[in-house]
Amino acid sequence: MTKREAIFPANRHTLYEEHGYSAAIRSGDLLFVSGQVGSLEDGSPEADFERQVELAFDNLKATLAAAGCDFDNIVDVTTFHTDPEQQFGTIMKVKQQIFGAPPYPNWTAVGVNWLAGFDFEIKVIARIPE
C-alpha cells in the first residue's frame, strides 16, 4: 500500500497550521493539491480580485514545484467561485496565461457562497513526473 506524503511549498503560509491541513498529498505518482487561495503572506485575502486569482495560481505553482511538478502535470482542476457570473471573465483571463494551449486539463467550476473571506479557490490533481 502506498503511504501518503505531505507536501508543502517553501514559503508556506499560516493557513495550513491554523486550519490543520496539508498543501498537497503525494500518493504514488499522483499529487492531490488542496484548494489554493489568493492569500497574502499572513494568510489574509488579497482584496483585488484579479490579483487574488493570480496569487492563487502562484500558490498553486509553489505547491506543485515542491513535489517536482508544474502546470503541465495537472490532469484535473476544480475551481470555486463566490460570484461566477461577475468573476468568470477575470478568471478566464488569468487561466489563459497559465493554460494557453491544448491539451487543457479537465476543469470543473463550482459556485459557492463562502470561501472563508476569499472569492476564488483552485484545487488540482497532478501526475508527478518520473
Coordinates of N, CA and C in Angstrom, one line a residue:
M1 N 0.8 -1.2 0.0 CA 0.0 0.0 0.0 C 0.9 1.2 0.0
T2 N 0.5 2.2 -0.8 CA 1.3 3.4 -0.9 C 1.0 4.3 0.3
K3 N 2.0 4.8 0.9 CA 1.8 5.7 2.1 C 1.7 7.1 1.6
R4 N 0.8 7.9 2.1 CA 0.7 9.3 1.7 C 1.8 10.1 2.3
E5 N 2.2 11.1 1.6 CA 3.3 12.0 2.0 C 2.8 13.5 1.9
A6 N 2.9 14.2 2.9 CA 2.5 15.6 2.9 C 3.6 16.5 2.2
I7 N 3.1 17.4 1.3 CA 3.9 18.3 0.6 C 3.6 19.7 0.9
F8 N 4.6 20.5 1.2 CA 4.4 22.0 1.4 C 5.3 22.8 0.6
P9 N 4.9 24.0 0.1 CA 5.7 24.9 -0.6 C 6.8 25.5 0.3
A10 N 7.9 26.0 -0.2 CA 9.0 26.5 0.5 C 8.5 27.7 1.5
N11 N 7.7 28.6 1.0 CA 7.2 29.7 1.8 C 5.7 29.4 2.2
R12 N 5.5 28.4 2.9 CA 4.1 28.1 3.3 C 3.5 29.1 4.2
H13 N 2.2 29.4 3.9 CA 1.5 30.4 4.7 C 0.9 29.8 6.0
T14 N 0.4 30.6 6.8 CA -0.1 30.2 8.1 C -1.4 29.4 8.1
L15 N -2.1 29.5 6.9 CA -3.4 28.8 6.9 C -3.4 27.3 7.1
Y16 N -2.2 26.7 6.7 CA -2.1 25.2 6.8 C -2.1 24.9 8.3
E17 N -1.4 25.6 9.1 CA -1.4 25.3 10.6 C -2.7 25.7 11.2
E18 N -3.1 26.9 10.9 CA -4.4 27.4 11.5 C -5.6 26.5 11.3
H19 N -5.6 25.8 10.1 CA -6.8 25.0 9.8 C -6.5 23.5 9.7
G20 N -5.3 23.1 10.0 CA -4.9 21.7 10.1 C -5.0 20.9 8.8
Y21 N -4.4 21.4 7.7 CA -4.4 20.6 6.5 C -3.1 20.7 5.8
S22 N -2.8 19.8 4.9 CA -1.6 19.8 4.1 C -1.8 20.6 2.8
A23 N -0.8 21.2 2.2 CA -0.9 21.9 0.9 C -1.2 20.8 -0.2
A24 N -0.6 19.7 -0.1 CA -0.8 18.6 -1.0 C -0.4 17.3 -0.4
I25 N -1.0 16.2 -0.9 CA -0.6 14.9 -0.5 C -0.2 14.1 -1.8
R26 N 1.0 13.5 -1.6 CA 1.5 12.6 -2.7 C 1.1 11.2 -2.3
S27 N 0.5 10.5 -3.3 CA 0.2 9.1 -3.2 C 0.6 8.4 -4.5
G28 N 1.6 7.6 -4.4 CA 2.1 7.0 -5.6 C 2.6 8.1 -6.5
D29 N 2.2 8.1 -7.8 CA 2.6 9.1 -8.8 C 1.6 10.2 -8.9
L30 N 0.6 10.3 -8.0 CA -0.4 11.4 -8.0 C -0.2 12.4 -6.9
L31 N -0.5 13.6 -7.2 CA -0.4 14.7 -6.3 C -1.8 15.3 -6.2
F32 N -2.3 15.3 -5.0 CA -3.6 15.9 -4.7 C -3.4 17.2 -4.0
V33 N -3.6 18.3 -4.6 CA -3.4 19.6 -4.1 C -4.6 20.2 -3.5
S34 N -4.5 20.6 -2.2 CA -5.6 21.3 -1.5 C -6.0 22.6 -2.2
G35 N -7.1 23.1 -1.9 CA -7.6 24.3 -2.5 C -6.6 25.4 -2.2
Q36 N -6.1 26.1 -3.2 CA -5.2 27.2 -3.1 C -5.9 28.5 -3.3
V37 N -5.7 29.5 -2.4 CA -6.4 30.8 -2.5 C -5.4 31.9 -2.7
G38 N -5.9 33.1 -3.0 CA -5.0 34.2 -3.2 C -4.7 34.9 -1.9
S39 N -3.9 34.3 -1.1 CA -3.6 34.8 0.2 C -2.3 35.6 0.2
L40 N -2.3 36.6 1.1 CA -1.1 37.3 1.3 C -0.2 36.5 2.2
E41 N 1.0 36.9 2.5 CA 1.9 36.2 3.3 C 1.4 35.8 4.7
D42 N 0.5 36.7 5.3 CA 0.0 36.4 6.6 C -1.3 35.5 6.5
G43 N -1.6 35.1 5.3 CA -2.8 34.2 5.2 C -4.1 35.0 4.9
S44 N -4.1 36.3 4.9 CA -5.3 37.1 4.7 C -5.6 37.2 3.2
P45 N -6.8 37.4 2.8 CA -7.2 37.5 1.4 C -6.6 38.8 0.7
E46 N -6.2 38.7 -0.5 CA -5.8 39.8 -1.4 C -7.2 40.5 -1.7
A47 N -7.3 41.8 -1.6 CA -8.5 42.5 -1.8 C -8.9 42.6 -3.3
D48 N -7.9 42.9 -4.2 CA -8.2 43.0 -5.6 C -8.4 41.6 -6.2
F49 N -9.6 41.4 -6.8 CA -10.0 40.1 -7.3 C -9.0 39.5 -8.3
E50 N -8.6 40.3 -9.3 CA -7.7 39.7 -10.3 C -6.4 39.3 -9.7
R51 N -5.9 40.1 -8.8 CA -4.6 39.8 -8.1 C -4.8 38.6 -7.2
Q52 N -6.0 38.4 -6.6 CA -6.3 37.3 -5.8 C -6.2 36.0 -6.6
V53 N -6.8 36.0 -7.8 CA -6.7 34.9 -8.7 C -5.3 34.6 -9.1
E54 N -4.5 35.6 -9.4 CA -3.1 35.4 -9.8 C -2.3 34.8 -8.6
L55 N -2.6 35.3 -7.4 CA -1.9 34.8 -6.2 C -2.2 33.3 -5.9
A56 N -3.5 33.0 -6.2 CA -3.9 31.6 -6.0 C -3.1 30.7 -7.0
F57 N -2.9 31.1 -8.2 CA -2.1 30.4 -9.2 C -0.7 30.4 -8.8
D58 N -0.2 31.5 -8.2 CA 1.2 31.5 -7.7 C 1.4 30.5 -6.6
N59 N 0.4 30.4 -5.6 CA 0.5 29.5 -4.5 C 0.4 28.0 -5.1
L60 N -0.4 27.8 -6.1 CA -0.5 26.5 -6.7 C 0.8 26.1 -7.3
K61 N 1.4 27.1 -8.0 CA 2.7 26.8 -8.7 C 3.8 26.4 -7.7
A62 N 3.8 27.1 -6.5 CA 4.8 26.8 -5.5 C 4.5 25.4 -4.9
T63 N 3.3 25.0 -4.7 CA 3.0 23.7 -4.2 C 3.3 22.6 -5.2
L64 N 3.0 22.8 -6.4 CA 3.4 21.9 -7.5 C 4.9 21.7 -7.5
A65 N 5.6 22.8 -7.5 CA 7.1 22.8 -7.6 C 7.7 22.0 -6.4
A66 N 7.1 22.1 -5.2 CA 7.6 21.4 -4.0 C 7.5 19.8 -4.2
A67 N 6.7 19.4 -5.2 CA 6.6 18.0 -5.5 C 7.3 17.6 -6.8
G68 N 8.0 18.6 -7.4 CA 8.6 18.3 -8.7 C 7.7 18.4 -9.9
C69 N 6.6 19.1 -9.7 CA 5.6 19.2 -10.8 C 5.5 20.7 -11.3
D70 N 4.8 20.8 -12.4 CA 4.5 22.2 -12.9 C 3.1 22.1 -13.5
F71 N 2.6 23.2 -14.1 CA 1.2 23.2 -14.6 C 1.0 22.2 -15.7
D72 N 2.0 21.8 -16.4 CA 1.8 20.8 -17.5 C 1.5 19.4 -16.9
N73 N 1.7 19.2 -15.6 CA 1.5 17.9 -15.0 C 0.0 17.8 -14.4
I74 N -0.7 18.9 -14.5 CA -2.1 18.9 -14.0 C -3.0 18.1 -14.9
V75 N -3.8 17.2 -14.3 CA -4.8 16.5 -15.1 C -6.2 16.9 -14.8
D76 N -6.5 17.4 -13.6 CA -7.8 17.7 -13.2 C -7.8 19.0 -12.3
V77 N -8.7 19.9 -12.6 CA -8.9 21.2 -11.9 C -10.3 21.3 -11.4
T78 N -10.4 21.8 -10.2 CA -11.7 22.2 -9.7 C -11.5 23.6 -9.1
T79 N -12.4 24.6 -9.5 CA -12.3 25.9 -9.0 C -13.6 26.3 -8.3
F80 N -13.5 27.1 -7.3 CA -14.7 27.5 -6.6 C -14.8 29.1 -6.7
H81 N -16.0 29.6 -6.9 CA -16.2 31.0 -7.2 C -17.4 31.5 -6.3
T82 N -17.2 32.7 -5.7 CA -18.3 33.2 -4.9 C -19.3 34.0 -5.8
D83 N -18.9 34.4 -7.0 CA -19.8 35.2 -7.9 C -19.4 34.8 -9.3
P84 N -19.7 33.6 -9.7 CA -19.2 33.2 -11.0 C -19.6 34.1 -12.2
E85 N -20.8 34.6 -12.2 CA -21.2 35.4 -13.3 C -20.3 36.6 -13.5
Q86 N -20.0 37.3 -12.4 CA -19.2 38.5 -12.4 C -17.7 38.2 -12.6
Q87 N -17.3 37.1 -12.1 CA -15.8 36.8 -12.0 C -15.3 36.0 -13.2
F88 N -16.1 35.4 -14.0 CA -15.7 34.5 -15.0 C -14.7 35.1 -16.0
G89 N -15.0 36.3 -16.4 CA -14.1 37.0 -17.4 C -12.7 37.1 -16.9
T90 N -12.6 37.6 -15.6 CA -11.2 37.7 -15.0 C -10.5 36.4 -14.8
I91 N -11.3 35.4 -14.4 CA -10.7 34.1 -14.2 C -10.2 33.5 -15.5
M92 N -11.0 33.7 -16.6 CA -10.5 33.2 -17.9 C -9.3 33.9 -18.4
K93 N -9.2 35.2 -18.1 CA -8.0 35.9 -18.5 C -6.8 35.4 -17.8
V94 N -6.8 35.1 -16.5 CA -5.7 34.6 -15.8 C -5.4 33.2 -16.3
K95 N -6.5 32.4 -16.4 CA -6.4 31.0 -16.8 C -5.6 30.9 -18.1
Q96 N -5.9 31.7 -19.1 CA -5.3 31.7 -20.4 C -3.8 31.9 -20.3
Q97 N -3.4 32.7 -19.3 CA -1.9 32.9 -19.1 C -1.2 31.7 -18.7
I98 N -1.9 30.8 -17.9 CA -1.4 29.6 -17.4 C -1.5 28.4 -18.3
F99 N -2.7 28.3 -18.9 CA -3.1 27.2 -19.8 C -3.4 27.7 -21.1
G100 N -2.4 28.2 -21.8 CA -2.7 28.9 -23.1 C -2.9 28.1 -24.3
A101 N -2.5 26.8 -24.2 CA -2.6 25.9 -25.4 C -3.0 24.5 -25.0
P102 N -3.7 23.8 -25.9 CA -4.1 22.5 -25.6 C -2.9 21.5 -25.5
P103 N -3.0 20.4 -24.9 CA -4.2 19.9 -24.2 C -4.5 20.5 -22.9
Y104 N -5.7 21.0 -22.7 CA -6.1 21.6 -21.4 C -6.4 20.5 -20.4
P105 N -6.2 20.8 -19.1 CA -6.7 19.8 -18.1 C -8.2 19.8 -18.0
N106 N -8.7 18.7 -17.4 CA -10.2 18.7 -17.1 C -10.4 19.9 -16.2
W107 N -11.6 20.5 -16.2 CA -11.9 21.6 -15.4 C -13.4 21.6 -15.0
T108 N -13.6 21.7 -13.7 CA -14.9 21.9 -13.1 C -15.0 23.1 -12.3
A109 N -16.0 24.0 -12.6 CA -16.1 25.2 -11.8 C -17.4 25.1 -11.0
V110 N -17.3 25.5 -9.7 CA -18.4 25.4 -8.8 C -18.7 26.8 -8.2
G111 N -19.9 27.2 -8.2 CA -20.3 28.4 -7.5 C -20.6 28.1 -6.0
V112 N -20.1 28.9 -5.1 CA -20.2 28.7 -3.7 C -20.6 30.0 -3.0
N113 N -21.1 30.0 -1.8 CA -21.4 31.2 -1.2 C -20.5 31.6 0.0
W114 N -19.4 30.8 0.2 CA -18.5 31.1 1.2 C -17.1 30.4 1.0
L115 N -16.1 31.2 1.1 CA -14.7 30.7 0.9 C -13.8 31.3 2.0
A116 N -14.3 31.5 3.2 CA -13.5 32.0 4.3 C -12.9 33.3 4.0
G117 N -13.6 34.2 3.4 CA -13.1 35.6 3.1 C -12.5 35.7 1.7
F118 N -12.3 34.6 1.0 CA -11.7 34.6 -0.3 C -12.9 34.6 -1.4
D119 N -12.5 34.9 -2.6 CA -13.5 34.8 -3.7 C -13.2 33.8 -4.7
F120 N -12.1 33.1 -4.6 CA -11.6 32.2 -5.6 C -10.7 31.1 -5.0
E121 N -10.9 29.9 -5.3 CA -10.1 28.8 -4.8 C -9.9 27.8 -5.9
I122 N -8.7 27.2 -6.0 CA -8.4 26.2 -7.0 C -7.7 25.0 -6.4
K123 N -8.2 23.9 -6.7 CA -7.6 22.6 -6.3 C -7.3 21.7 -7.5
V124 N -6.3 20.9 -7.5 CA -5.9 20.2 -8.7 C -5.4 18.8 -8.3
I125 N -5.4 17.9 -9.3 CA -4.7 16.6 -9.2 C -3.7 16.6 -10.3
A126 N -2.5 16.3 -10.0 CA -1.4 16.2 -11.0 C -0.7 14.9 -10.9
R127 N -0.1 14.5 -12.1 CA 0.7 13.3 -12.1 C 2.1 13.8 -12.0
I128 N 2.8 13.2 -11.0 CA 4.2 13.5 -10.7 C 5.1 12.8 -11.7
P129 N 5.9 13.6 -12.4 CA 6.8 13.1 -13.4 C 7.8 12.1 -12.8
E130 N 8.3 11.1 -13.6 CA 9.3 10.1 -13.1 C 10.6 10.7 -13.1

